Amino acid sequence: MPKGRTFAAKLAHELSTEGKVICPKCNTEVKKIKLVRANKSKADTWTPRYEFISMCKCNEKKVMAGQV
């Protein structure tokens, strides 16, 4: 059985910036999120359309409002 991580190890992993992209404008981490939107097909039916976008504090309000 694997050894459980301590709280200090989890905190150190969360605070490390290795592999994270930082926005130069707002100085927060840029996260990739998956948007699911409705897409109308030629047969006049609705299907989901999946998109991945980058989100940080700069565009968070627009993304959550559906303007992106």
mmCIF file of C-alpha atoms in Angstrom:
data_model
loop_
_atom_site.group_PDB
_atom_site.id
_atom_site.type_symbol
_atom_site.label_atom_id
_atom_site.label_comp_id
_atom_site.label_asym_id
_atom_site.label_seq_id
_atom_site.Cartn_x
_atom_site.Cartn_y
_atom_site.Cartn_z
ATOM 1 C CA MET A 1 0.000 0.000 0.000
ATOM 2 C CA PRO A 2 1.416 3.455 -0.883
ATOM 3 C CA LYS A 3 2.508 5.799 1.843
ATOM 4 C CA GLY A 4 0.167 8.750 2.455
ATOM 5 C CA ARG A 5 1.542 12.239 1.911
ATOM 6 C CA THR A 6 1.850 14.588 4.825
ATOM 7 C CA PHE A 7 0.222 18.004 4.945
ATOM 8 C CA ALA A 8 3.634 19.653 4.523
ATOM 9 C CA ALA A 9 4.311 17.644 1.363
ATOM 10 C CA LYS A 10 0.933 18.574 -0.103
ATOM 11 C CA LEU A 11 1.484 22.238 0.718
ATOM 12 C CA ALA A 12 4.950 22.229 -0.836
ATOM 13 C CA HIS A 13 3.563 20.653 -4.006
ATOM 14 C CA GLU A 14 0.777 23.246 -4.232
ATOM 15 C CA LEU A 15 3.141 26.187 -3.715
ATOM 16 C CA SER A 16 5.716 25.074 -6.284
ATOM 17 C CA THR A 17 5.610 26.946 -9.593
ATOM 18 C CA GLU A 18 7.260 24.193 -11.608
ATOM 19 C CA GLY A 19 5.266 23.537 -14.775
ATOM 20 C CA LYS A 20 2.729 26.307 -14.113
ATOM 21 C CA VAL A 21 2.083 29.167 -16.531
ATOM 22 C CA ILE A 22 1.783 32.573 -14.870
ATOM 23 C CA CYS A 23 -0.085 35.444 -16.551
ATOM 24 C CA PRO A 24 2.209 38.476 -16.820
ATOM 25 C CA LYS A 25 -0.715 40.897 -16.600
ATOM 26 C CA CYS A 26 -2.497 39.712 -13.429
ATOM 27 C CA ASN A 27 0.282 37.492 -11.960
ATOM 28 C CA THR A 28 -2.010 34.469 -11.410
ATOM 29 C CA GLU A 29 -1.825 30.918 -12.716
ATOM 30 C CA VAL A 30 -3.292 30.318 -16.176
ATOM 31 C CA LYS A 31 -5.562 27.271 -16.062
ATOM 32 C CA LYS A 32 -6.938 25.234 -18.941
ATOM 33 C CA ILE A 33 -10.669 24.676 -18.570
ATOM 34 C CA LYS A 34 -13.120 22.722 -20.690
ATOM 35 C CA LEU A 35 -16.172 24.548 -22.028
ATOM 36 C CA VAL A 36 -19.201 22.593 -23.165
ATOM 37 C CA ARG A 37 -21.465 24.517 -25.498
ATOM 38 C CA ALA A 38 -24.539 23.594 -27.497
ATOM 39 C CA ASN A 39 -23.944 23.074 -31.198
ATOM 40 C CA LYS A 40 -26.807 22.794 -33.690
ATOM 41 C CA SER A 41 -26.130 20.237 -36.409
ATOM 42 C CA LYS A 42 -27.378 20.153 -39.995
ATOM 43 C CA ALA A 43 -30.075 17.652 -38.987
ATOM 44 C CA ASP A 44 -31.514 20.316 -36.656
ATOM 45 C CA THR A 45 -30.437 18.496 -33.498
ATOM 46 C CA TRP A 46 -28.327 19.723 -30.598
ATOM 47 C CA THR A 47 -24.980 18.194 -29.777
ATOM 48 C CA PRO A 48 -22.319 19.261 -27.279
ATOM 49 C CA ARG A 49 -19.248 21.104 -28.541
ATOM 50 C CA TYR A 50 -16.172 20.833 -26.345
ATOM 51 C CA GLU A 51 -13.510 23.551 -26.220
ATOM 52 C CA PHE A 52 -10.441 24.020 -24.067
ATOM 53 C CA ILE A 53 -9.524 27.609 -23.217
ATOM 54 C CA SER A 54 -6.956 29.270 -20.981
ATOM 55 C CA MET A 55 -8.409 31.187 -18.056
ATOM 56 C CA CYS A 56 -6.852 33.534 -15.494
ATOM 57 C CA LYS A 57 -8.149 36.477 -13.463
ATOM 58 C CA CYS A 58 -7.929 38.735 -16.551
ATOM 59 C CA ASN A 59 -10.671 36.918 -18.472
ATOM 60 C CA GLU A 60 -12.441 34.962 -15.712
ATOM 61 C CA LYS A 61 -15.575 37.143 -15.674
ATOM 62 C CA LYS A 62 -15.978 36.966 -19.464
ATOM 63 C CA VAL A 63 -15.553 33.195 -19.500
ATOM 64 C CA MET A 64 -18.029 32.643 -16.682
ATOM 65 C CA ALA A 65 -20.537 34.984 -18.371
ATOM 66 C CA GLY A 66 -20.261 33.034 -21.647
ATOM 67 C CA GLN A 67 -18.838 35.918 -23.651
ATOM 68 C CA VAL A 68 -15.713 34.073 -24.805
#
